[in-house]
Amino acid sequence: MQKLPENPVLMYVTDPMCAWCYGFTPIVRRLKALWFGRISVQVLVGGLRPYAQEPLTSSDKDKLAVSWHRAQEKSQLPFDYGFFLQPQAVYNTEPACRALLTVRHLRPGLILEVLRALHSAFYADGLDISQTEVLVKVVQPFGITENLFQAVFETEEIYQQTQQEFELVERLGVSTLPSVYLDHASSPRLISRGFCQLPELEDRLLQALQIPF
């Protein structure tokens, strides 16, 4: 049996505008705190609905609202449903994902905290985090000025990196957000597909760490 890694890396695949991720990010943060010094967390953006341009139809809104209600019941977090009252609501998650990659460049140690703030801005406060001016306000409390943020956020390089991360997630075979993988040189190992509570996530991690690397 090969030696287990001293500092396992959990790959957390998420999207700032994913309702189930909104409920799951606090659980990932608590797991990281409980396992402080023993695991690290790598956040990957999955691209829930990247590059969407057309407004949601009434049917789309109905389906989305049902998903939000279910996520709210499981997570017990506040949701603002004003989004569904917008006649021309466009659900484009690419800018928020790109903002998270921007934060990874500028304040990598704060990425889970910024992710939580983006979730809350969209779901609890009803803010449109597909808009640059809103994203600027969300990241400012984390020591990221507007000029610094936009110097990275608007570059062609960060656009390309965001697209490349979407493609990486697709190659991983991610079919559900959120998903958690245990990083491994040969192939990342799926720990959790979809939302689960902390005890279940921790149990799955412990089970995975018993498998020889």
Tab-separated table of N, CA, C and O in Angstrom, residues 12-25 43-50 68 79 91-104 111-124 127-130 135 138-139 153 162 165-166 177-178:
chain	number	residue	atom	x	y	z
A	12	TYR	N	-13.458	21.278	-5.065
A	12	TYR	CA	-14.856	21.657	-4.901
A	12	TYR	C	-15.342	22.334	-6.179
A	12	TYR	O	-14.937	23.445	-6.491
A	13	VAL	N	-16.213	21.654	-6.919
A	13	VAL	CA	-16.728	22.176	-8.185
A	13	VAL	C	-18.055	22.871	-7.900
A	13	VAL	O	-19.001	22.248	-7.395
A	14	THR	N	-18.125	24.153	-8.239
A	14	THR	CA	-19.244	24.972	-7.804
A	14	THR	C	-19.556	26.043	-8.829
A	14	THR	O	-18.929	26.104	-9.894
A	15	ASP	N	-20.520	26.894	-8.515
A	15	ASP	CA	-20.860	28.055	-9.321
A	15	ASP	C	-21.483	29.077	-8.369
A	15	ASP	O	-22.337	28.708	-7.558
A	16	PRO	N	-21.070	30.336	-8.440
A	16	PRO	CA	-21.630	31.331	-7.521
A	16	PRO	C	-23.139	31.510	-7.628
A	16	PRO	O	-23.774	32.018	-6.698
A	17	MET	N	-23.741	31.093	-8.756
A	17	MET	CA	-25.173	31.265	-8.959
A	17	MET	C	-25.921	29.929	-8.942
A	17	MET	O	-27.016	29.804	-9.487
A	18	CYS	N	-25.338	28.936	-8.284
A	18	CYS	CA	-25.960	27.621	-8.117
A	18	CYS	C	-26.623	27.559	-6.747
A	18	CYS	O	-25.948	27.733	-5.721
A	19	ALA	N	-27.927	27.316	-6.703
A	19	ALA	CA	-28.674	27.334	-5.445
A	19	ALA	C	-28.181	26.263	-4.468
A	19	ALA	O	-28.045	26.518	-3.261
A	20	TRP	N	-27.930	25.067	-4.969
A	20	TRP	CA	-27.464	23.985	-4.092
A	20	TRP	C	-26.054	24.267	-3.597
A	20	TRP	O	-25.694	23.875	-2.475
A	21	CYS	N	-25.263	24.950	-4.418
A	21	CYS	CA	-23.913	25.338	-3.978
A	21	CYS	C	-23.986	26.392	-2.875
A	21	CYS	O	-23.160	26.394	-1.952
A	22	TYR	N	-24.958	27.277	-2.967
A	22	TYR	CA	-25.197	28.277	-1.919
A	22	TYR	C	-25.378	27.581	-0.571
A	22	TYR	O	-24.832	28.009	0.453
A	23	GLY	N	-26.119	26.485	-0.571
A	23	GLY	CA	-26.318	25.732	0.658
A	23	GLY	C	-25.120	24.887	1.061
A	23	GLY	O	-24.922	24.607	2.248
A	24	PHE	N	-24.319	24.516	0.072
A	24	PHE	CA	-23.229	23.561	0.324
A	24	PHE	C	-21.917	24.246	0.696
A	24	PHE	O	-21.105	23.667	1.423
A	25	THR	N	-21.703	25.463	0.216
A	25	THR	CA	-20.443	26.153	0.506
A	25	THR	C	-20.184	26.305	2.008
A	25	THR	O	-19.044	26.087	2.456
A	43	VAL	N	-11.049	25.350	-5.277
A	43	VAL	CA	-12.356	25.691	-5.835
A	43	VAL	C	-12.268	25.751	-7.352
A	43	VAL	O	-11.422	26.453	-7.912
A	44	LEU	N	-13.139	25.003	-8.022
A	44	LEU	CA	-13.235	25.019	-9.483
A	44	LEU	C	-14.617	25.517	-9.876
A	44	LEU	O	-15.616	25.120	-9.274
A	45	VAL	N	-14.673	26.397	-10.879
A	45	VAL	CA	-15.973	26.884	-11.338
A	45	VAL	C	-16.522	25.942	-12.405
A	45	VAL	O	-15.842	25.609	-13.364
A	46	GLY	N	-17.771	25.531	-12.196
A	46	GLY	CA	-18.361	24.543	-13.084
A	46	GLY	C	-19.137	25.133	-14.246
A	46	GLY	O	-19.394	24.444	-15.237
A	47	GLY	N	-19.543	26.384	-14.133
A	47	GLY	CA	-20.302	26.982	-15.224
A	47	GLY	C	-21.705	26.410	-15.315
A	47	GLY	O	-22.008	25.592	-16.189
A	48	LEU	N	-22.576	26.817	-14.395
A	48	LEU	CA	-23.947	26.299	-14.371
A	48	LEU	C	-24.703	26.653	-15.639
A	48	LEU	O	-25.287	25.797	-16.302
A	49	ARG	N	-24.699	27.943	-15.971
A	49	ARG	CA	-25.352	28.422	-17.210
A	49	ARG	C	-24.484	29.518	-17.820
A	49	ARG	O	-24.894	30.679	-17.894
A	50	PRO	N	-23.290	29.173	-18.258
A	50	PRO	CA	-22.406	30.214	-18.792
A	50	PRO	C	-22.853	30.690	-20.172
A	50	PRO	O	-23.392	29.927	-20.958
A	68	TRP	N	-34.887	26.071	-6.273
A	68	TRP	CA	-34.519	26.994	-5.205
A	68	TRP	C	-35.246	26.654	-3.901
A	68	TRP	O	-34.663	26.689	-2.826
A	79	PHE	N	-33.638	32.982	0.983
A	79	PHE	CA	-33.688	33.155	-0.470
A	79	PHE	C	-34.593	34.337	-0.800
A	79	PHE	O	-35.663	34.486	-0.220
A	91	TYR	N	-30.084	34.360	-17.057
A	91	TYR	CA	-29.347	33.609	-16.032
A	91	TYR	C	-27.972	33.235	-16.586
A	91	TYR	O	-27.694	32.080	-16.903
A	92	ASN	N	-27.106	34.232	-16.693
A	92	ASN	CA	-25.762	34.020	-17.220
A	92	ASN	C	-24.783	33.953	-16.056
A	92	ASN	O	-24.534	34.964	-15.388
A	93	THR	N	-24.190	32.798	-15.818
A	93	THR	CA	-23.323	32.634	-14.645
A	93	THR	C	-21.841	32.844	-14.959
A	93	THR	O	-21.013	32.772	-14.046
A	94	GLU	N	-21.506	33.109	-16.221
A	94	GLU	CA	-20.091	33.258	-16.569
A	94	GLU	C	-19.403	34.421	-15.854
A	94	GLU	O	-18.289	34.252	-15.335
A	95	PRO	N	-20.005	35.632	-15.785
A	95	PRO	CA	-19.305	36.732	-15.112
A	95	PRO	C	-18.979	36.430	-13.650
A	95	PRO	O	-17.878	36.762	-13.180
A	96	ALA	N	-19.901	35.810	-12.927
A	96	ALA	CA	-19.648	35.496	-11.520
A	96	ALA	C	-18.551	34.443	-11.383
A	96	ALA	O	-17.723	34.510	-10.464
A	97	CYS	N	-18.533	33.486	-12.300
A	97	CYS	CA	-17.456	32.496	-12.299
A	97	CYS	C	-16.117	33.162	-12.603
A	97	CYS	O	-15.101	32.859	-11.957
A	98	ARG	N	-16.115	34.068	-13.566
A	98	ARG	CA	-14.890	34.778	-13.919
A	98	ARG	C	-14.419	35.649	-12.756
A	98	ARG	O	-13.218	35.799	-12.524
A	99	ALA	N	-15.372	36.219	-12.022
A	99	ALA	CA	-15.019	37.008	-10.844
A	99	ALA	C	-14.321	36.150	-9.801
A	99	ALA	O	-13.367	36.588	-9.147
A	100	LEU	N	-14.778	34.908	-9.651
A	100	LEU	CA	-14.163	34.017	-8.669
A	100	LEU	C	-12.734	33.660	-9.084
A	100	LEU	O	-11.835	33.583	-8.242
A	101	LEU	N	-12.505	33.467	-10.375
A	101	LEU	CA	-11.143	33.222	-10.852
A	101	LEU	C	-10.268	34.460	-10.660
A	101	LEU	O	-9.075	34.339	-10.365
A	102	THR	N	-10.869	35.616	-10.815
A	102	THR	CA	-10.138	36.861	-10.562
A	102	THR	C	-9.683	36.924	-9.109
A	102	THR	O	-8.533	37.278	-8.817
A	103	VAL	N	-10.562	36.552	-8.212
A	103	VAL	CA	-10.223	36.517	-6.783
A	103	VAL	C	-9.125	35.493	-6.524
A	103	VAL	O	-8.237	35.724	-5.699
A	104	ARG	N	-9.173	34.381	-7.234
A	104	ARG	CA	-8.127	33.367	-7.062
A	104	ARG	C	-6.753	33.950	-7.391
A	104	ARG	O	-5.762	33.621	-6.739
A	111	ILE	N	-10.822	32.695	-1.234
A	111	ILE	CA	-11.759	32.323	-2.299
A	111	ILE	C	-13.059	31.725	-1.758
A	111	ILE	O	-14.146	32.018	-2.264
A	112	LEU	N	-13.010	30.916	-0.707
A	112	LEU	CA	-14.243	30.356	-0.159
A	112	LEU	C	-15.098	31.433	0.493
A	112	LEU	O	-16.331	31.392	0.417
A	113	GLU	N	-14.446	32.404	1.121
A	113	GLU	CA	-15.187	33.489	1.743
A	113	GLU	C	-15.860	34.373	0.688
A	113	GLU	O	-17.005	34.798	0.850
A	114	VAL	N	-15.148	34.641	-0.401
A	114	VAL	CA	-15.734	35.441	-1.479
A	114	VAL	C	-16.853	34.658	-2.166
A	114	VAL	O	-17.892	35.235	-2.523
A	115	LEU	N	-16.662	33.375	-2.341
A	115	LEU	CA	-17.720	32.540	-2.919
A	115	LEU	C	-18.980	32.626	-2.065
A	115	LEU	O	-20.090	32.800	-2.583
A	116	ARG	N	-18.826	32.525	-0.755
A	116	ARG	CA	-19.971	32.634	0.149
A	116	ARG	C	-20.638	34.004	-0.008
A	116	ARG	O	-21.873	34.112	-0.031
A	117	ALA	N	-19.832	35.046	-0.137
A	117	ALA	CA	-20.384	36.394	-0.287
A	117	ALA	C	-21.138	36.543	-1.610
A	117	ALA	O	-22.187	37.209	-1.666
A	118	LEU	N	-20.627	35.945	-2.676
A	118	LEU	CA	-21.320	35.990	-3.961
A	118	LEU	C	-22.648	35.252	-3.888
A	118	LEU	O	-23.674	35.734	-4.392
A	119	HIS	N	-22.633	34.065	-3.274
A	119	HIS	CA	-23.881	33.322	-3.074
A	119	HIS	C	-24.909	34.188	-2.359
A	119	HIS	O	-26.065	34.294	-2.775
A	120	SER	N	-24.497	34.793	-1.246
A	120	SER	CA	-25.418	35.577	-0.425
A	120	SER	C	-25.934	36.801	-1.174
A	120	SER	O	-27.111	37.165	-1.048
A	121	ALA	N	-25.051	37.431	-1.939
A	121	ALA	CA	-25.464	38.612	-2.698
A	121	ALA	C	-26.579	38.268	-3.671
A	121	ALA	O	-27.557	39.024	-3.822
A	122	PHE	N	-26.455	37.125	-4.334
A	122	PHE	CA	-27.454	36.735	-5.331
A	122	PHE	C	-28.708	36.173	-4.687
A	122	PHE	O	-29.833	36.611	-4.999
A	123	TYR	N	-28.540	35.220	-3.782
A	123	TYR	CA	-29.697	34.495	-3.257
A	123	TYR	C	-30.390	35.184	-2.092
A	123	TYR	O	-31.622	35.163	-1.998
A	124	ALA	N	-29.645	35.783	-1.185
A	124	ALA	CA	-30.252	36.414	-0.016
A	124	ALA	C	-30.602	37.878	-0.259
A	124	ALA	O	-31.633	38.361	0.206
A	127	LEU	N	-29.269	40.549	-5.529
A	127	LEU	CA	-28.441	41.369	-6.407
A	127	LEU	C	-28.082	40.607	-7.677
A	127	LEU	O	-27.933	39.381	-7.651
A	128	ASP	N	-27.914	41.333	-8.760
A	128	ASP	CA	-27.573	40.724	-10.050
A	128	ASP	C	-26.052	40.642	-10.171
A	128	ASP	O	-25.397	41.589	-10.610
A	129	ILE	N	-25.499	39.506	-9.781
A	129	ILE	CA	-24.039	39.358	-9.788
A	129	ILE	C	-23.489	38.994	-11.169
A	129	ILE	O	-22.319	38.638	-11.294
A	130	SER	N	-24.327	39.126	-12.185
A	130	SER	CA	-23.786	39.032	-13.551
A	130	SER	C	-23.311	40.404	-14.026
A	130	SER	O	-22.727	40.514	-15.107
A	135	LEU	N	-20.458	43.014	-8.840
A	135	LEU	CA	-19.326	42.174	-8.457
A	135	LEU	C	-18.254	42.998	-7.747
A	135	LEU	O	-17.672	42.546	-6.757
A	138	VAL	N	-19.221	43.499	-4.191
A	138	VAL	CA	-19.147	42.279	-3.381
A	138	VAL	C	-17.722	41.992	-2.949
A	138	VAL	O	-17.476	41.558	-1.808
A	139	VAL	N	-16.753	42.228	-3.826
A	139	VAL	CA	-15.368	41.866	-3.505
A	139	VAL	C	-14.619	42.958	-2.744
A	139	VAL	O	-13.579	42.683	-2.137
A	153	PHE	N	-10.205	41.182	-14.210
A	153	PHE	CA	-11.516	40.676	-14.627
A	153	PHE	C	-11.804	40.902	-16.095
A	153	PHE	O	-12.470	40.084	-16.741
A	162	THR	N	-11.246	31.121	-17.664
A	162	THR	CA	-12.581	30.708	-17.233
A	162	THR	C	-13.139	29.636	-18.157
A	162	THR	O	-13.665	28.609	-17.701
A	165	GLU	N	-11.403	26.390	-17.570
A	165	GLU	CA	-11.841	25.700	-16.356
A	165	GLU	C	-13.174	24.999	-16.579
A	165	GLU	O	-13.392	23.891	-16.095
A	166	PHE	N	-14.071	25.638	-17.324
A	166	PHE	CA	-15.324	24.967	-17.685
A	166	PHE	C	-15.026	23.659	-18.428
A	166	PHE	O	-15.664	22.618	-18.185
A	177	LEU	N	-23.860	20.001	-9.907
A	177	LEU	CA	-23.245	20.972	-9.001
A	177	LEU	C	-24.084	21.044	-7.730
A	177	LEU	O	-25.313	21.060	-7.810
A	178	PRO	N	-23.415	21.055	-6.580
A	178	PRO	CA	-21.971	20.967	-6.369
A	178	PRO	C	-21.467	19.532	-6.480
A	178	PRO	O	-22.236	18.583	-6.328
